[in-house]
Coordinates of N, CA and C in Angstrom, one line a residue:
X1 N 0.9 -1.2 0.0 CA 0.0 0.0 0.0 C 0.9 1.2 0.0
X2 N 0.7 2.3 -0.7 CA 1.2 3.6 -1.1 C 0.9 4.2 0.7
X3 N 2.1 4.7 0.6 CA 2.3 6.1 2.0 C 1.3 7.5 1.3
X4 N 0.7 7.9 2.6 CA 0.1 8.9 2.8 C 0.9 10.0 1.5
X5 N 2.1 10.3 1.6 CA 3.0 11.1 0.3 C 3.1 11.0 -0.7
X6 N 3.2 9.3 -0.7 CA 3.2 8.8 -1.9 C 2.0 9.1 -3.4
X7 N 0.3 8.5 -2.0 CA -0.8 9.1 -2.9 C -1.4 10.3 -3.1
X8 N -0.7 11.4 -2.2 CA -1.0 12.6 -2.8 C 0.2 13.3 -3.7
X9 N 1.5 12.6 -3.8 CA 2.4 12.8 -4.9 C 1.6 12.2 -6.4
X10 N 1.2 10.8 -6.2 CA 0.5 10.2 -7.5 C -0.3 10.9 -7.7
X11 N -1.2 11.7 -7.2 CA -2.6 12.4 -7.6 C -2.7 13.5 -7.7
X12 N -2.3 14.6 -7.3 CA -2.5 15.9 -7.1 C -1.4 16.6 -8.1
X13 N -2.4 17.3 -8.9 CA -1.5 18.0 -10.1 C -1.5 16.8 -11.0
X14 N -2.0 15.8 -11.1 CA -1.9 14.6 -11.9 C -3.0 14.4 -12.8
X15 N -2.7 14.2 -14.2 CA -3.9 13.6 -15.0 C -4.0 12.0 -15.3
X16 N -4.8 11.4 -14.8 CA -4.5 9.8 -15.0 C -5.6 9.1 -16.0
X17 N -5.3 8.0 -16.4 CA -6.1 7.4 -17.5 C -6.9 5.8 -16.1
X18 N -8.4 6.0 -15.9 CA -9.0 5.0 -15.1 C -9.3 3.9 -16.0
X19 N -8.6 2.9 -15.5 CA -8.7 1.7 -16.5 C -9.6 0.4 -15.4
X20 N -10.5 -0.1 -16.2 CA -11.5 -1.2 -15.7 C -10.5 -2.1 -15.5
X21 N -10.2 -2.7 -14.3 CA -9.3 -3.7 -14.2 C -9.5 -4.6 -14.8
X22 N -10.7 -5.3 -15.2 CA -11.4 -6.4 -15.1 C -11.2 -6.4 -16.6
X23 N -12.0 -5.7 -17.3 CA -12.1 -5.4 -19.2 C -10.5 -4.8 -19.7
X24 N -9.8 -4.3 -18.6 CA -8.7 -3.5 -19.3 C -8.7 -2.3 -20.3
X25 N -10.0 -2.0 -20.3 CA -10.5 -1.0 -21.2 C -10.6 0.4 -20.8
X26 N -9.7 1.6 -20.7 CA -10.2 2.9 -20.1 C -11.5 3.4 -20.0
X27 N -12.0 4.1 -18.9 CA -13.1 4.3 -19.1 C -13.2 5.6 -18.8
X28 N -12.3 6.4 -18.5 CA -12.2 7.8 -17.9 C -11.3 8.7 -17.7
X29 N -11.0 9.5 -17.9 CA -9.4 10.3 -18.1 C -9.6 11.3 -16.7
X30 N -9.3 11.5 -15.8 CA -9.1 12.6 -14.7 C -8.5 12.8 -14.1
X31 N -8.2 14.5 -14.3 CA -7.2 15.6 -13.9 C -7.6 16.1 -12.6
X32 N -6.7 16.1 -11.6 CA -6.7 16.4 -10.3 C -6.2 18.1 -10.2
X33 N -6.7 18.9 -10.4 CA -6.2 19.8 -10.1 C -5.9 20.5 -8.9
X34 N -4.6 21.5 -9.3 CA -3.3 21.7 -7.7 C -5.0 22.4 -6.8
X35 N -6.2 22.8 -7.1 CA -6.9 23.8 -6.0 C -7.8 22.6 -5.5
X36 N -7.8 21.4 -6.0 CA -8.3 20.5 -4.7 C -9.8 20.3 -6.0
X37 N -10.0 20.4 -6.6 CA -11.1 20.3 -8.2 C -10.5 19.0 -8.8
X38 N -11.7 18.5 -9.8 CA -11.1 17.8 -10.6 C -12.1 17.7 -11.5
X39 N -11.8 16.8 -13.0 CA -12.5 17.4 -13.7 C -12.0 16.0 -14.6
X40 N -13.5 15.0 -14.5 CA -13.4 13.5 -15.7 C -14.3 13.5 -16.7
X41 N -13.8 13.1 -17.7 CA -13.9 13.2 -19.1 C -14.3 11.6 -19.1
X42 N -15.8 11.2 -19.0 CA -15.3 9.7 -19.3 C -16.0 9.3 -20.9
X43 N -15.4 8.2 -21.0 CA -15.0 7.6 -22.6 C -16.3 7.7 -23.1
X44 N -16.4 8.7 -24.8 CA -17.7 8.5 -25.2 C -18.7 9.4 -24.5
X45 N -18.3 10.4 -23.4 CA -19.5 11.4 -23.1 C -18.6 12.7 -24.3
X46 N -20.2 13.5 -24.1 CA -19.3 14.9 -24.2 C -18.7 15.5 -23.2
X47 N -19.6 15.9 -22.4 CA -19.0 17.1 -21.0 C -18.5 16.3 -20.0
X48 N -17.5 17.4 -19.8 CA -16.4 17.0 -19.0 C -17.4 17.1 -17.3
X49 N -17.0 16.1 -16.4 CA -17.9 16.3 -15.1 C -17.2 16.9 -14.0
X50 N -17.2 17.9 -13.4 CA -16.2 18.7 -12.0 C -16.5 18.1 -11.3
X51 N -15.5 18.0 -10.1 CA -15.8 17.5 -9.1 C -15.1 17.8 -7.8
X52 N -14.4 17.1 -6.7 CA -13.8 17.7 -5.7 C -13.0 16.4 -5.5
X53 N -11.9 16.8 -4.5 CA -10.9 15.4 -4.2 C -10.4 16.4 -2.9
X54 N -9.9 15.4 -2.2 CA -9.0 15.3 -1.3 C -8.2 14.6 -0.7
X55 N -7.7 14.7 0.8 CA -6.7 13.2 1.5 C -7.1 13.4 2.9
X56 N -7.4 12.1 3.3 CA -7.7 11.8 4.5 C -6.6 10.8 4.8
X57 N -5.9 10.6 6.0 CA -5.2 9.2 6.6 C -5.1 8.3 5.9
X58 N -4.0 9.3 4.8 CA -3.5 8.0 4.0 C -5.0 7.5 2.6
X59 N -5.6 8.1 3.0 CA -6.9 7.8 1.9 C -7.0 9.1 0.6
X60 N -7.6 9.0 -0.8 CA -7.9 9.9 -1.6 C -9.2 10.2 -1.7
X61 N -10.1 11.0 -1.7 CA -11.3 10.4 -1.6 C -11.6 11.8 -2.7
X62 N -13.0 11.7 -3.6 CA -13.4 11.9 -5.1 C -15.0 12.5 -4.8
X63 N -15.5 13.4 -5.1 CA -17.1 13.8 -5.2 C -17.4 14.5 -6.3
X64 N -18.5 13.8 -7.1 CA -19.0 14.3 -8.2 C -19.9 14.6 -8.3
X65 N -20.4 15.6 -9.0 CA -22.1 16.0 -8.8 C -23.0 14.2 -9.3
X66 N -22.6 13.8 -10.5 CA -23.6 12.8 -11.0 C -22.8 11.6 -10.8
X67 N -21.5 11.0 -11.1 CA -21.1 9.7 -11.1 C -20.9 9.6 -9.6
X68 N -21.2 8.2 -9.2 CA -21.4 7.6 -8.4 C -22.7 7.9 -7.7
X69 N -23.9 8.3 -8.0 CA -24.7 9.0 -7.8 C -24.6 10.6 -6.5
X70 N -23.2 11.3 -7.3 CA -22.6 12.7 -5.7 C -22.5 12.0 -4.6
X71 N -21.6 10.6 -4.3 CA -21.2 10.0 -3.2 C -19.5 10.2 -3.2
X72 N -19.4 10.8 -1.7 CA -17.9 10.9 -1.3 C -17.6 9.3 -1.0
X73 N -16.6 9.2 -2.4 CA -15.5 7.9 -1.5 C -14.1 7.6 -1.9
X74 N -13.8 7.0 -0.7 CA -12.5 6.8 -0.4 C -11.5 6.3 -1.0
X75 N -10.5 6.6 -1.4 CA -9.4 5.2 -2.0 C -7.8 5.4 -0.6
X76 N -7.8 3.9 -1.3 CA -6.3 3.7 -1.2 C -5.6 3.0 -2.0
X77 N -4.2 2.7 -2.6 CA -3.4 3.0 -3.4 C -2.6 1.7 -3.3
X78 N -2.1 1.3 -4.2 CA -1.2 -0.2 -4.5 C -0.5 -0.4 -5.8
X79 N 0.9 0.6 -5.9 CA 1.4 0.4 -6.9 C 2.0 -0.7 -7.3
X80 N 1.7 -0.8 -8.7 CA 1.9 -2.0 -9.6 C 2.9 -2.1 -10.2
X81 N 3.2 -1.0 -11.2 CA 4.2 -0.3 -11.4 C 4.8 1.3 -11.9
X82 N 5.7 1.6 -12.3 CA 6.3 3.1 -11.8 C 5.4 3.8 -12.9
X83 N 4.0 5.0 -12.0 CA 3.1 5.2 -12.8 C 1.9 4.6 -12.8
X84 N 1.4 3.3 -12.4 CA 1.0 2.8 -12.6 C 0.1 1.9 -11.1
X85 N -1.0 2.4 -10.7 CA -1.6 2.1 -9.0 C -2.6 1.9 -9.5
X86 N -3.5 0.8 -8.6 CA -4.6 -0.3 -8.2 C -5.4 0.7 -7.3
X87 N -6.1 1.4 -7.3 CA -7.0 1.6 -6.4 C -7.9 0.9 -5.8
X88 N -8.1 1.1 -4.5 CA -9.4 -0.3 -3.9 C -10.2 1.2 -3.0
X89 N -11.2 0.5 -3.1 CA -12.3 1.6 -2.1 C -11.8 1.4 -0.4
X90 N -11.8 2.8 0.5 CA -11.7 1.9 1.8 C -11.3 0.8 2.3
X91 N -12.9 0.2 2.1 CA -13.9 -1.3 2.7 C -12.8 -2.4 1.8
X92 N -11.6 -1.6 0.9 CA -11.2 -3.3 -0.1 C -11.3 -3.4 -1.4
X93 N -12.5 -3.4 -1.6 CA -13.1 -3.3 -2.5 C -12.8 -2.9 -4.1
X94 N -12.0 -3.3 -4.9 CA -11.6 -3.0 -6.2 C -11.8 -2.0 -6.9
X95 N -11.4 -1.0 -7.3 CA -11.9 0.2 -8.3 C -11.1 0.2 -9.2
X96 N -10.7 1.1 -10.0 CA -10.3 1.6 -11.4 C -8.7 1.0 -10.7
X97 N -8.0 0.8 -11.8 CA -6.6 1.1 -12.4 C -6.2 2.3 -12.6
X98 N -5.3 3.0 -11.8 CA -4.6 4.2 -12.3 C -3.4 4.5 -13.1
X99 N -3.5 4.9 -14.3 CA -2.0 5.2 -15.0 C -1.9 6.8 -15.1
X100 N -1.0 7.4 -14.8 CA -0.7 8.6 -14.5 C 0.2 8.6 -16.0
X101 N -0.7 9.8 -16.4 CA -0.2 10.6 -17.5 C 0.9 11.5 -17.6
X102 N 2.3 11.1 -18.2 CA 3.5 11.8 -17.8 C 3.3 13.6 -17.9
X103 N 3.3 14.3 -16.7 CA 3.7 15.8 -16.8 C 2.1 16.5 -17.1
X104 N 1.1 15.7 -17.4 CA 0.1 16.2 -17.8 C -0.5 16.6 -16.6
X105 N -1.0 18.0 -16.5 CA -1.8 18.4 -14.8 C -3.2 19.2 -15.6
X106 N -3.7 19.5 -16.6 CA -4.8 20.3 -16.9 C -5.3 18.5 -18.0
X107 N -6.8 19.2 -18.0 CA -7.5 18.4 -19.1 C -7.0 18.2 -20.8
X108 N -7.0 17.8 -21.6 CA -6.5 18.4 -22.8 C -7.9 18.7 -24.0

């Protein structure tokens, strides 16, 4: 599991590509921006969706107006490889694949 530094070094100012573990298939592109905003683009919509992030104890946690129906939740972090982190919810729980997009910190 990623250090508290570690996953606000991975994320913050970071644009990453959310890959379905399961299908391998991206499903989401999102940019963490440095004011604590964030802003996902997922595969196949038009508009881009804003949202909010932060860090809790070693946790990242994500709120969007519509995905996940505007539910705060948590991650933590399990690098795979350099660039490259497993997110799991809290509770364990599996989520997206994160691949961090080299140097990129805005949407494109």
């Amino acid at each position: 599991m990623m250090t508290a530094d570690e996953v606000q070094s991975f994320i913050r100012g970071a644009t990453v590509r959310a890959i379905d573990p399961e299908t391998e298939r991206m499903v989401a592109t999102v940019s963490y921006l440095l004011d604590g905003t964030c802003q996902m683009a997922r595969t196949g919509a038009i508009a881009v969706e804003p949202g909010l992030y932060g860090f809790t104890d070693g946790l990242y946690w994500t709120r969007y107006a519509e995905f996940r129906d505007g539910t705060t939740n948590s991650f933590y972090l399990v690098e795979v490889a350099p660039g490259l982190a497993q997110a799991y919810y809290a509770d364990g729980r599996r989520a997206f694949l994160l691949e961090r997009q080299n140097g990129a910190s805005q949407p494109e």
